[in-house]
Short mmCIF file of N, CA, C and O in Angstrom, two decimals:
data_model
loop_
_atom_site.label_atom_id
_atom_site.label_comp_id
_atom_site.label_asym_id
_atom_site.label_seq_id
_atom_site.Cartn_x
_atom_site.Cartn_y
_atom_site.Cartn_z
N UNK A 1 -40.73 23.91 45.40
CA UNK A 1 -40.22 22.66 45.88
C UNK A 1 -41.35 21.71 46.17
O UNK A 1 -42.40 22.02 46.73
N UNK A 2 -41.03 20.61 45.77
CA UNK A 2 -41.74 19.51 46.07
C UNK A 2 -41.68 18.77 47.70
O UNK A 2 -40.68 18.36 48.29
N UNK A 3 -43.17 18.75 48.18
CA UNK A 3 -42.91 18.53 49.64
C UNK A 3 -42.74 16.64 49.92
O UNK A 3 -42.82 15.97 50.96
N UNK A 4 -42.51 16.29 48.68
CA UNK A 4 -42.65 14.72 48.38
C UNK A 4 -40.48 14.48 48.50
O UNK A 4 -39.80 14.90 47.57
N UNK A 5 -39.84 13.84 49.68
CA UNK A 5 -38.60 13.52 49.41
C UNK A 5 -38.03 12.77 48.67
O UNK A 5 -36.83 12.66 48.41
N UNK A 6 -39.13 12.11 48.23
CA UNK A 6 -38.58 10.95 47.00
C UNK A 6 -38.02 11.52 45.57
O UNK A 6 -37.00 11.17 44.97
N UNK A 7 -38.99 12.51 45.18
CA UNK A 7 -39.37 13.38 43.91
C UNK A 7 -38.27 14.10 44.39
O UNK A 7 -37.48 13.39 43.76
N UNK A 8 -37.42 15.02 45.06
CA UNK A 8 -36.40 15.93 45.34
C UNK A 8 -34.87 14.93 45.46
O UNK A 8 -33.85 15.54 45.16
N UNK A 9 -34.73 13.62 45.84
CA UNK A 9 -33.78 13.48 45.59
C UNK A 9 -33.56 12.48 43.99
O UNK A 9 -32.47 11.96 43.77
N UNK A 10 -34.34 12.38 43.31
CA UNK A 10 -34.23 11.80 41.93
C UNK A 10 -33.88 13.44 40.82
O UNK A 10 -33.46 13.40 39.66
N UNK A 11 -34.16 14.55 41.51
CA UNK A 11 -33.97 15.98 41.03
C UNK A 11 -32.77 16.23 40.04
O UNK A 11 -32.01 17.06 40.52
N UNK A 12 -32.31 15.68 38.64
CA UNK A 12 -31.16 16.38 38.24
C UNK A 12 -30.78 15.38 37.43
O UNK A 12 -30.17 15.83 36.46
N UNK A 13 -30.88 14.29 37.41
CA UNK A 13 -30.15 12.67 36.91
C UNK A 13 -30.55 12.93 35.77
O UNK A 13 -29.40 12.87 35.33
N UNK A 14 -31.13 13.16 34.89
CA UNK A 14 -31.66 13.13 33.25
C UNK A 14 -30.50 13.70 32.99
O UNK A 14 -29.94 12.84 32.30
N UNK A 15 -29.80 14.56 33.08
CA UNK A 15 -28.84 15.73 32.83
C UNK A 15 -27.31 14.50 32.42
O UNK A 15 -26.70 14.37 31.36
N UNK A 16 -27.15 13.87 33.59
CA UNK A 16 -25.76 12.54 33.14
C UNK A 16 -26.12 11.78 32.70
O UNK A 16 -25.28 11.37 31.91
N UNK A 17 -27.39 10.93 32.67
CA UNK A 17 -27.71 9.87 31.98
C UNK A 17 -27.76 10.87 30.11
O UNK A 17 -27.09 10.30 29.24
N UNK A 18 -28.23 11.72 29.82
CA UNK A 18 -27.99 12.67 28.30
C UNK A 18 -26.49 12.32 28.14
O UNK A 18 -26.13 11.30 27.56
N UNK A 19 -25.69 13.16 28.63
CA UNK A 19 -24.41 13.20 28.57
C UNK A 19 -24.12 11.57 28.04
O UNK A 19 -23.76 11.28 26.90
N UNK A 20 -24.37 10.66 29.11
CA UNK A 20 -23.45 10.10 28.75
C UNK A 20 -24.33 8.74 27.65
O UNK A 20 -23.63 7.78 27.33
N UNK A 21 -25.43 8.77 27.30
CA UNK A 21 -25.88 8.45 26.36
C UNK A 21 -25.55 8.82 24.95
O UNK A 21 -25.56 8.09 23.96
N UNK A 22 -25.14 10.64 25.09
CA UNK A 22 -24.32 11.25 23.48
C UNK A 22 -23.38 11.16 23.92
O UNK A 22 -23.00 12.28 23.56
N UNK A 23 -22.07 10.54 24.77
CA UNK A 23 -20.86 10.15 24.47
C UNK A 23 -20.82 8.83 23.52
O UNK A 23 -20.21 8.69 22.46
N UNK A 24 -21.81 7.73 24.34
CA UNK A 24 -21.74 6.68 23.69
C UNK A 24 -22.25 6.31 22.42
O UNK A 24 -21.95 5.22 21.94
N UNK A 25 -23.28 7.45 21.58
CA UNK A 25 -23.29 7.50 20.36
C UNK A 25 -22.37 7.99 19.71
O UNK A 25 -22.20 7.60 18.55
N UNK A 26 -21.41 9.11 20.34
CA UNK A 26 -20.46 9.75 19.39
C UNK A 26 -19.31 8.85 19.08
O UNK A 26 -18.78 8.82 17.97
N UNK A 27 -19.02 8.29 19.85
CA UNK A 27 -18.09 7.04 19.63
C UNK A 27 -18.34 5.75 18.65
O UNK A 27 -17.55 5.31 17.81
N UNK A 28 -19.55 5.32 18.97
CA UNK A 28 -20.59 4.30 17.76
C UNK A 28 -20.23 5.22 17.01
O UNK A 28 -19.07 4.99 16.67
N UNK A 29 -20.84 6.69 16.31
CA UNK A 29 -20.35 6.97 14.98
C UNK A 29 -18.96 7.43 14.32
O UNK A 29 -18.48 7.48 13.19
N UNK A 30 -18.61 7.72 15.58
CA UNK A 30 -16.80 8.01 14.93
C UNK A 30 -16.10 5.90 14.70
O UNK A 30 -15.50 5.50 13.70
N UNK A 31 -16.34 5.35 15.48
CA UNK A 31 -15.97 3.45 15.07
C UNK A 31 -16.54 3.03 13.93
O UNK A 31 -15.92 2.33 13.13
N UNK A 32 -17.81 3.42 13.74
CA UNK A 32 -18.48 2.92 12.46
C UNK A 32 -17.87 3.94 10.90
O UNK A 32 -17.83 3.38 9.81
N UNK A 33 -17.42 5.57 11.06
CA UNK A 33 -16.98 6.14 10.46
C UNK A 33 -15.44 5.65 10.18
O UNK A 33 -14.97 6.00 9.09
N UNK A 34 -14.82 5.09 10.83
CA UNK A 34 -13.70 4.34 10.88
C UNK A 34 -13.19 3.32 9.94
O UNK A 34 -12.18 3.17 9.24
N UNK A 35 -14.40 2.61 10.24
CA UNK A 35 -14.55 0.89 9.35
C UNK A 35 -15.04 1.31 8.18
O UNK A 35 -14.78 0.42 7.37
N UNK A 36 -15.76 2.43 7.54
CA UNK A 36 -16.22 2.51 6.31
C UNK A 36 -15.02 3.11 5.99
O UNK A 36 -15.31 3.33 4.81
N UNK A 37 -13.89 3.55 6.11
CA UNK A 37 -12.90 4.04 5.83
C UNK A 37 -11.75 2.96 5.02
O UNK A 37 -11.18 2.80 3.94
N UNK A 38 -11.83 2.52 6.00
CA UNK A 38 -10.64 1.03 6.01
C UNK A 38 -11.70 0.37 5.13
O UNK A 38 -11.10 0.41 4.05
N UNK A 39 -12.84 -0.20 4.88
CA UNK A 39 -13.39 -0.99 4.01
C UNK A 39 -13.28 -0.18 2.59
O UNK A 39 -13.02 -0.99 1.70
N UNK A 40 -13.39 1.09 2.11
CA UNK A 40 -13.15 1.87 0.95
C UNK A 40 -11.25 2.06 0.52
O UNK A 40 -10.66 1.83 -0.53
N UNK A 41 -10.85 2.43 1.55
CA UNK A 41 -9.73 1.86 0.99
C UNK A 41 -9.30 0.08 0.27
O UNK A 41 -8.63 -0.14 -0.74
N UNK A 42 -9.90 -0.86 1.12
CA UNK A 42 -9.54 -1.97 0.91
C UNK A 42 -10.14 -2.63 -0.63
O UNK A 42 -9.69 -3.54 -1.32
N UNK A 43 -11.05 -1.97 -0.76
CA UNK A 43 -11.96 -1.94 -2.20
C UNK A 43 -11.02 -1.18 -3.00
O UNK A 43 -10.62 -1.68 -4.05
N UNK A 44 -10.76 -0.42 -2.75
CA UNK A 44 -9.64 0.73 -4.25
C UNK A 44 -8.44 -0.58 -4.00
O UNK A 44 -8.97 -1.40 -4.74
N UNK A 45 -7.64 -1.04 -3.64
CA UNK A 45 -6.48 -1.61 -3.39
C UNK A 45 -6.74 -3.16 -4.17
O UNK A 45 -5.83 -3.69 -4.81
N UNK A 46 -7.68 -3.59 -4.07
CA UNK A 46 -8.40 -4.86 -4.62
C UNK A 46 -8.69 -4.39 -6.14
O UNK A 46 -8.30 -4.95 -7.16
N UNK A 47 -9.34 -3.45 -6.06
CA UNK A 47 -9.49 -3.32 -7.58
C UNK A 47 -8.13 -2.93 -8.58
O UNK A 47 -7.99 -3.32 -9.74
N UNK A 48 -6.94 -1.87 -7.62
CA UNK A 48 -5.84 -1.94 -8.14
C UNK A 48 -4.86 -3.50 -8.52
O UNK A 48 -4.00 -3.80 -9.34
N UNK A 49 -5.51 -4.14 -7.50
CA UNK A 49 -4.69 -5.59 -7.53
C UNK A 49 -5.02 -6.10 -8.57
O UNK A 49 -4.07 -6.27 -9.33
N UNK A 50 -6.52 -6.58 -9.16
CA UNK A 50 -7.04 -6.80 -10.05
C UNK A 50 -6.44 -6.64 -11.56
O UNK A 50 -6.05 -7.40 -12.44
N UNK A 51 -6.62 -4.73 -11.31
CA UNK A 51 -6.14 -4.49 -12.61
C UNK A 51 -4.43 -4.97 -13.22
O UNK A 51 -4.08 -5.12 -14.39
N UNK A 52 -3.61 -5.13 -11.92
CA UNK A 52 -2.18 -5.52 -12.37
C UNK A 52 -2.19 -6.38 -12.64
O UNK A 52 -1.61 -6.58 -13.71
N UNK A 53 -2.93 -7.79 -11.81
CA UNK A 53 -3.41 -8.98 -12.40
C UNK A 53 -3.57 -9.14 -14.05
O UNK A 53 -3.17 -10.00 -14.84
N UNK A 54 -4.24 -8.10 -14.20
CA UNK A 54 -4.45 -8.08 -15.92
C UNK A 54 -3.75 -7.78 -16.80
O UNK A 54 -3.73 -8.28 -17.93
N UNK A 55 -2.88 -6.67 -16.25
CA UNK A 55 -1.90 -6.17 -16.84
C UNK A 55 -0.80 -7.45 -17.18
O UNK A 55 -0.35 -7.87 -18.24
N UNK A 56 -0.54 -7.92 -15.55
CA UNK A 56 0.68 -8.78 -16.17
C UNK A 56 0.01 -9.86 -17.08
O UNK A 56 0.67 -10.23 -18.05
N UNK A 57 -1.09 -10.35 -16.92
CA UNK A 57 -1.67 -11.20 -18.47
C UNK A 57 -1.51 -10.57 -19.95
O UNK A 57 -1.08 -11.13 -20.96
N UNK A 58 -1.98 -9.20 -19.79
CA UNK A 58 -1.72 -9.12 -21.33
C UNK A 58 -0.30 -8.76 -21.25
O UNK A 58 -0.01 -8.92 -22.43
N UNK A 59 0.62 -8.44 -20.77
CA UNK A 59 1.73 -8.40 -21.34
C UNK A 59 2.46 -9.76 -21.64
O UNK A 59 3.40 -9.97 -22.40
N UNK A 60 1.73 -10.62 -20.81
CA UNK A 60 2.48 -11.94 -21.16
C UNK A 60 2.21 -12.76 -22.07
O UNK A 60 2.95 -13.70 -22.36
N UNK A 61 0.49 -12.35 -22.93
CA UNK A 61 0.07 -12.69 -23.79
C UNK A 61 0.98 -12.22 -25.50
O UNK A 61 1.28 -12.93 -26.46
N UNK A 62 1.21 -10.62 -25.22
CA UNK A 62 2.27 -10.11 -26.22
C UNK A 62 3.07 -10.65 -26.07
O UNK A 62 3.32 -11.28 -27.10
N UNK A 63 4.00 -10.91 -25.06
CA UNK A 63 5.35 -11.56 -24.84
C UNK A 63 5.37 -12.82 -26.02
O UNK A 63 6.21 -12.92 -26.91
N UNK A 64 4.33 -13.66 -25.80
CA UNK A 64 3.86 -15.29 -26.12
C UNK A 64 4.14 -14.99 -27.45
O UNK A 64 4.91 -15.54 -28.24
N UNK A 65 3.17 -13.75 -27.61
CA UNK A 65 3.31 -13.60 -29.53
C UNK A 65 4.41 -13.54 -29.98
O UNK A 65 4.88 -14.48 -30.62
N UNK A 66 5.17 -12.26 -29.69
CA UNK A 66 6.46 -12.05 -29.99
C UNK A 66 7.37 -12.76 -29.96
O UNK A 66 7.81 -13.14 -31.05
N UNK A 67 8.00 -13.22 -28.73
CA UNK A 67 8.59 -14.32 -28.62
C UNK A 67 8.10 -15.51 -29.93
O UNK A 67 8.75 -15.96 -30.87
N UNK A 68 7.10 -15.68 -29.63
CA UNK A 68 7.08 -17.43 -30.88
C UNK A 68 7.13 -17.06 -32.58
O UNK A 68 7.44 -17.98 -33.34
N UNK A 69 6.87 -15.86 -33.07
CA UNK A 69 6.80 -14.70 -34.18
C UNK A 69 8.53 -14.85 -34.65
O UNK A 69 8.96 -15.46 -35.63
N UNK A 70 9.32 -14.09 -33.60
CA UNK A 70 10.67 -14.41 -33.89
C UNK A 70 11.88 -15.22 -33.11
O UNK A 70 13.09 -15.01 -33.07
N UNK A 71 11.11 -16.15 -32.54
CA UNK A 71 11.68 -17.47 -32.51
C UNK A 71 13.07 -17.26 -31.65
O UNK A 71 13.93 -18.12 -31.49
N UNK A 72 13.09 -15.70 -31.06
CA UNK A 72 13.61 -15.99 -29.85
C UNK A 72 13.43 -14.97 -29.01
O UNK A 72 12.52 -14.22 -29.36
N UNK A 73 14.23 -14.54 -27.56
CA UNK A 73 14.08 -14.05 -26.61
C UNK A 73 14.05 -13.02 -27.10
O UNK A 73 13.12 -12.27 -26.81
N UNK A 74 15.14 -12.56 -28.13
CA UNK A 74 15.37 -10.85 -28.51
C UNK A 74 14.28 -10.40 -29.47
O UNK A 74 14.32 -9.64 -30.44
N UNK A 75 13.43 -10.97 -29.00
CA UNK A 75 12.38 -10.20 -30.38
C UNK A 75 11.56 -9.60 -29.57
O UNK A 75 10.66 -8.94 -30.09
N UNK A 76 11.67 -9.68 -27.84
CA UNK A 76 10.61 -9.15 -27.16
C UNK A 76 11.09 -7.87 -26.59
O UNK A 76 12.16 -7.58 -26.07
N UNK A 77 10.01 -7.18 -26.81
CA UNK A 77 10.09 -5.51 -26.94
C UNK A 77 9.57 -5.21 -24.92
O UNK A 77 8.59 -5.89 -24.62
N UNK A 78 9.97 -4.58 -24.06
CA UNK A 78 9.48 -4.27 -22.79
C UNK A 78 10.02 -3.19 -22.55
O UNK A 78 11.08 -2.86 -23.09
N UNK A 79 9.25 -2.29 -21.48
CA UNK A 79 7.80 -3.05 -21.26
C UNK A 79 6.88 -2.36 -21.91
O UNK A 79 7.23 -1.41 -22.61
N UNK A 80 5.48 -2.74 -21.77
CA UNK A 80 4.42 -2.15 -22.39
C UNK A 80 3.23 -1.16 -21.39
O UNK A 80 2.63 -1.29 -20.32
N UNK A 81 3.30 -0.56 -22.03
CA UNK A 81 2.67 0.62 -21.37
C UNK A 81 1.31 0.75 -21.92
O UNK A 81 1.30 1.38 -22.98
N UNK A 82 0.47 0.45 -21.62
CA UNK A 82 -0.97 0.46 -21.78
C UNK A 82 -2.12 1.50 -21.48
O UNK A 82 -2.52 1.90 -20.39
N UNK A 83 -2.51 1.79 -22.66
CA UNK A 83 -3.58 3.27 -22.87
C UNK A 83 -5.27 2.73 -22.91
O UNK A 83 -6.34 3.34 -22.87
N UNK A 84 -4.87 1.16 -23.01
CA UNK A 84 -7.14 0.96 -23.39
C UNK A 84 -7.52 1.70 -21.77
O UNK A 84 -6.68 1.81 -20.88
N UNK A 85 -9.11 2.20 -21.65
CA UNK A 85 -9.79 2.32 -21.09
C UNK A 85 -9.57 1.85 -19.40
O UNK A 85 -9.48 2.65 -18.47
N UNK A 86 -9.51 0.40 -19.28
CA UNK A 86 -9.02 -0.06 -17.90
C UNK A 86 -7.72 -0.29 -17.71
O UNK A 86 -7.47 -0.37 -16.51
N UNK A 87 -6.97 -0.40 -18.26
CA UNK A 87 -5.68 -0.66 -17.99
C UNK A 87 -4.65 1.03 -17.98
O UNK A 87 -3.51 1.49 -17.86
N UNK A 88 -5.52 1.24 -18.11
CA UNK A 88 -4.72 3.15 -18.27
C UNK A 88 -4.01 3.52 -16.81
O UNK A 88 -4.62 3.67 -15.76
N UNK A 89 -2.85 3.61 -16.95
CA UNK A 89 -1.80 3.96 -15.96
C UNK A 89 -1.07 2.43 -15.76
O UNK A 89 -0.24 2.27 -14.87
N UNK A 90 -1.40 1.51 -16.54
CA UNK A 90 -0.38 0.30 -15.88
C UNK A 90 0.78 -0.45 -17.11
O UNK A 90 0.82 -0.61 -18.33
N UNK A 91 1.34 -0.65 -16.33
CA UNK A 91 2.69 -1.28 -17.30
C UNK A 91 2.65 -2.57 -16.82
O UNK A 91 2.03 -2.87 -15.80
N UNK A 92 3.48 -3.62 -17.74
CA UNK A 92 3.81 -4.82 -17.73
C UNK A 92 5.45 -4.89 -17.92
O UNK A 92 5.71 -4.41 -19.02
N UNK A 93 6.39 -5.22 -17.38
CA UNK A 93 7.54 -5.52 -17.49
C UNK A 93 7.77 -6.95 -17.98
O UNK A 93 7.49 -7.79 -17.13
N UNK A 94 8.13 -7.36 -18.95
CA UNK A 94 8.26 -8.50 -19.54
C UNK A 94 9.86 -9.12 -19.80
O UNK A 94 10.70 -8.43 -20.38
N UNK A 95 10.20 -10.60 -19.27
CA UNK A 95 11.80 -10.43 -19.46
C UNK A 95 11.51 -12.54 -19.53
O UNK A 95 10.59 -13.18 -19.02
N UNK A 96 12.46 -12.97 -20.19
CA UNK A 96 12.54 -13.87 -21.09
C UNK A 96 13.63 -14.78 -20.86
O UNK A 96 14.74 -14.26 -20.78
N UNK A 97 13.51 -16.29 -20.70
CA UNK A 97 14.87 -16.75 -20.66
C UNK A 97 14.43 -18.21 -21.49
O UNK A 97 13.28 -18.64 -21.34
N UNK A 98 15.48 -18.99 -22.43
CA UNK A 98 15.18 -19.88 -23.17
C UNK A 98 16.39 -20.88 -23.10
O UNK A 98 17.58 -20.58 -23.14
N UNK A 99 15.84 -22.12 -22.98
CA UNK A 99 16.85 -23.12 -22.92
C UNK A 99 16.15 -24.35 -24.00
O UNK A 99 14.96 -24.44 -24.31
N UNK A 100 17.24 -25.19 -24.43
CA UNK A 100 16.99 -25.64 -25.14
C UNK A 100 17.10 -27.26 -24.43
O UNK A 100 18.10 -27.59 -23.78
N UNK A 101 15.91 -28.22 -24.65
CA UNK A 101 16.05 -29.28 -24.06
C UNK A 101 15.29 -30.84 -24.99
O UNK A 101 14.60 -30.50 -25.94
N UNK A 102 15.38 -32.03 -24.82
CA UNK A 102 14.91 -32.66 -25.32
C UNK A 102 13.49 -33.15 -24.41
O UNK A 102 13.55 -33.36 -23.20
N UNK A 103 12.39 -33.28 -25.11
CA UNK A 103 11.26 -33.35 -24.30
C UNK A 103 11.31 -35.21 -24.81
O UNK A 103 11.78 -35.66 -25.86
N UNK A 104 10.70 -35.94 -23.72
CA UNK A 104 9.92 -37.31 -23.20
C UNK A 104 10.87 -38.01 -24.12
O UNK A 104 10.61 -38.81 -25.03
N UNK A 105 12.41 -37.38 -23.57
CA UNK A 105 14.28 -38.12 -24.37
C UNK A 105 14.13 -38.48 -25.85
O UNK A 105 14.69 -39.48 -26.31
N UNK A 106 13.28 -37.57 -26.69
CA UNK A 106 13.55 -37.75 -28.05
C UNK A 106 14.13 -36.38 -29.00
O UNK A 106 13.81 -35.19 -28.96
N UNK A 107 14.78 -36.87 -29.55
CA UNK A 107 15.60 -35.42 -30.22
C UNK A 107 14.52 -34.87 -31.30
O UNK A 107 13.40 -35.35 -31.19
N UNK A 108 14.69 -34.06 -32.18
CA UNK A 108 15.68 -33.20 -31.84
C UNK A 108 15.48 -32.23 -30.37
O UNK A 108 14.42 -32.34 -29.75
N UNK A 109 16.49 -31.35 -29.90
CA UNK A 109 15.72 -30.71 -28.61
C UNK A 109 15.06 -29.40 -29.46
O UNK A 109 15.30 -28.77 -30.49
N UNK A 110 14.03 -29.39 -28.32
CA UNK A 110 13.19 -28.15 -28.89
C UNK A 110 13.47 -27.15 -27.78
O UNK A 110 13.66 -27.51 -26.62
N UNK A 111 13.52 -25.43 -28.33
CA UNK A 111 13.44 -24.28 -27.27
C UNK A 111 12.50 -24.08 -26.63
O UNK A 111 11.41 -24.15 -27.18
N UNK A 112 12.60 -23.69 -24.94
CA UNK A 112 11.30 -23.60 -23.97
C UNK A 112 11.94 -21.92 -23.84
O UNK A 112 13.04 -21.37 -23.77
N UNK A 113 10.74 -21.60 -23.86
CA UNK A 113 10.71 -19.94 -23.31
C UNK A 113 9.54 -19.60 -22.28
O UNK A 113 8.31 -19.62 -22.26
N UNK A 114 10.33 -19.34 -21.64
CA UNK A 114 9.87 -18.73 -20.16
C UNK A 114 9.91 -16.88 -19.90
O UNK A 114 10.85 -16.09 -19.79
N UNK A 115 8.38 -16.70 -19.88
CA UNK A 115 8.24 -15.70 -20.17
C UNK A 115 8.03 -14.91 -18.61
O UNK A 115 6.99 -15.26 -18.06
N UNK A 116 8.62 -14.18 -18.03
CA UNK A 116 7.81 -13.53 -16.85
C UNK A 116 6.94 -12.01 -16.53
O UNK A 116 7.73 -11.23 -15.98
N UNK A 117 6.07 -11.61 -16.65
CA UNK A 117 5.54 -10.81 -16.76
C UNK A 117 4.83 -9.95 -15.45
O UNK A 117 3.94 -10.29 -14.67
N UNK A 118 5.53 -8.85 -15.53
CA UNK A 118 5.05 -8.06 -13.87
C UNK A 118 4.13 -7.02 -14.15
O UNK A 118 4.62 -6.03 -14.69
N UNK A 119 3.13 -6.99 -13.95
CA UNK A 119 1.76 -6.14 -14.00
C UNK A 119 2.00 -5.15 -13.15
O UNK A 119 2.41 -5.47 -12.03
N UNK A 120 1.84 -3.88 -13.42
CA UNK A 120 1.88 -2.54 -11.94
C UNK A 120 1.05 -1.72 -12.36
O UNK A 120 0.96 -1.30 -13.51
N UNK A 121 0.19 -1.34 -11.15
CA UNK A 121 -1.09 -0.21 -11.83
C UNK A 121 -0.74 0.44 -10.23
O UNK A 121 -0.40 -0.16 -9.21
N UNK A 122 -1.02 2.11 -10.52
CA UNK A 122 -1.07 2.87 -9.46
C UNK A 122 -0.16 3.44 -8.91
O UNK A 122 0.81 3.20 -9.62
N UNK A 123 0.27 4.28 -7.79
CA UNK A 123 1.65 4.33 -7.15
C UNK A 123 1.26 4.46 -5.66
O UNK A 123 0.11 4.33 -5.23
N UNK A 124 2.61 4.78 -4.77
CA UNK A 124 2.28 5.24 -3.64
C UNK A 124 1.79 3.93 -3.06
O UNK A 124 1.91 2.80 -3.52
N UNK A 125 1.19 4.37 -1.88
CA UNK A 125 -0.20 3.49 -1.07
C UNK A 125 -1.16 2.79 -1.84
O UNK A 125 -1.87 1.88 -1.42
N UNK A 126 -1.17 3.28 -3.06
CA UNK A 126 -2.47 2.47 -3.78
C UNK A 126 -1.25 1.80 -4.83
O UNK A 126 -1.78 0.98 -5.58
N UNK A 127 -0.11 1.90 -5.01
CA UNK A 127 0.65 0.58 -5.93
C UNK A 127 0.10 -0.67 -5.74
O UNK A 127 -0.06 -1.02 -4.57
N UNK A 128 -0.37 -1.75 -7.02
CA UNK A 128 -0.59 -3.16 -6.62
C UNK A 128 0.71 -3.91 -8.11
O UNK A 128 0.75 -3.30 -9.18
N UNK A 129 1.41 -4.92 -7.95
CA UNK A 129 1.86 -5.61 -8.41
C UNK A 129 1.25 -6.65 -8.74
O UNK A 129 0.22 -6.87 -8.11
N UNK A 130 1.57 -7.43 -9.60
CA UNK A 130 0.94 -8.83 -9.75
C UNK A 130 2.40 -9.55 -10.65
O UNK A 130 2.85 -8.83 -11.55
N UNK A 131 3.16 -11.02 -10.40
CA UNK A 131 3.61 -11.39 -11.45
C UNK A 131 3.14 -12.64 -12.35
O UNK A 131 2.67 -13.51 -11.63
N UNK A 132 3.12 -12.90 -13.43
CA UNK A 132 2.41 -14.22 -14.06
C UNK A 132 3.76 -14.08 -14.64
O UNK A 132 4.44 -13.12 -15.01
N UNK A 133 3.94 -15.64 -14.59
CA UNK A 133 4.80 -16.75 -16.09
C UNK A 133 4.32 -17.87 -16.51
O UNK A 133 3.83 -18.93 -16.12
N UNK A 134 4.67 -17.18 -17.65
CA UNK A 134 4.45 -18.54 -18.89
C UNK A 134 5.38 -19.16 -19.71
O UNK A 134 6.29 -18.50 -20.21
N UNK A 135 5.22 -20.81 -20.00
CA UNK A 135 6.23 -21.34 -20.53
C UNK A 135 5.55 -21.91 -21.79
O UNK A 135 4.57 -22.65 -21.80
N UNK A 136 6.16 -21.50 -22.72
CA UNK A 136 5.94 -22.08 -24.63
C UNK A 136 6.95 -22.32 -25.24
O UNK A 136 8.01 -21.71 -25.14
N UNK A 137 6.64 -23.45 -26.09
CA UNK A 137 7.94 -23.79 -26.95
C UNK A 137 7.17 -24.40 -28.34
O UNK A 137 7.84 -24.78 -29.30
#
C-alpha cells in the first residue's frame, strides 16, 4: 500500500473508464456496420431499377418496330423476355392502343399508336419496375 492518500483513492478507475470506452466503440462499429448494409442494399435496388429502365426501352423500341411493320396494334407480339448479357432475367410487357385522328385539322386522319411498355428485372425485395410510353404514327 501506498502511504500517499491521493494515489489510494484514484486506485481502480482505469478498469470503468476500459469498459466503457469498448462499449462505445462496439456500438460505433455495429452503427457503422449498419449503414454499409442499407447503403449495399440501396446500390443492388438502383442498379435493378436501372436495368428495368432498360428493359422497358427496348421493349418499347420492338413494340415501335412491330407495330409500324404491320400497321397495327395486332402485330405486337408480348411480352419479351430477354437473354443478352445485362438484361438477363427481365421482361418487358408491351400493350398497345390506336386511334385514328386528324392532325393540325387536315385530312386524311392518320393512326397514333400508343405504345406502353413495363420493364421488370428481379423478384421479391430486389423487384424494380420501370414504365415508358411511346406515341408513333
Amino acid at each position: 500500500m501506498s502511504p500517499d492518500p491521493f494515489i489510494r483513492k484514484h486506485r481502480g478507475a482505469g478498469l470503468p473508464v476500459a469498459l466503457f470506452v469498448i462499449t462505445v466503440l462496439a456500438l460505433v462499429v455495429a452503427a457503422m456496420a449498419n449503414i454499409q448494409q442499407g447503403t449495399g442494399e440501396a446500390v443492388s435496388l438502383q442498379i435493378q431499377s436501372q436495368r428495368a429502365l432498360f428493359a422497358a426501352e427496348s421493349g418499347a423500341q420492338v413494340g415501335v418496330r412491330q407495330v409500324l411493320a404491320g400497321g397495327a396494334c395486332g402485330a405486337l407480339t408480348s411480352p419479351k423476355v430477354f437473354s443478352a448479357t445485362g438484361l438477363a432475367g427481365c421482361r418487358a410487357v408491351i400493350s398497345c392502343e390506336s386511334i385514328s385522328a386528324e392532325l393540325n385539322g387536315s385530312s386524311p386522319e392518320e393512326v397514333i399508336f400508343t405504345l406502353t411498355s413495363a420493364g421488370r428485372c428481379g423478384s421479391g425485395l430486389d423487384l424494380a419496375e420501370r414504365i415508358v410510353e411511346v406515341k408513333v404514327r
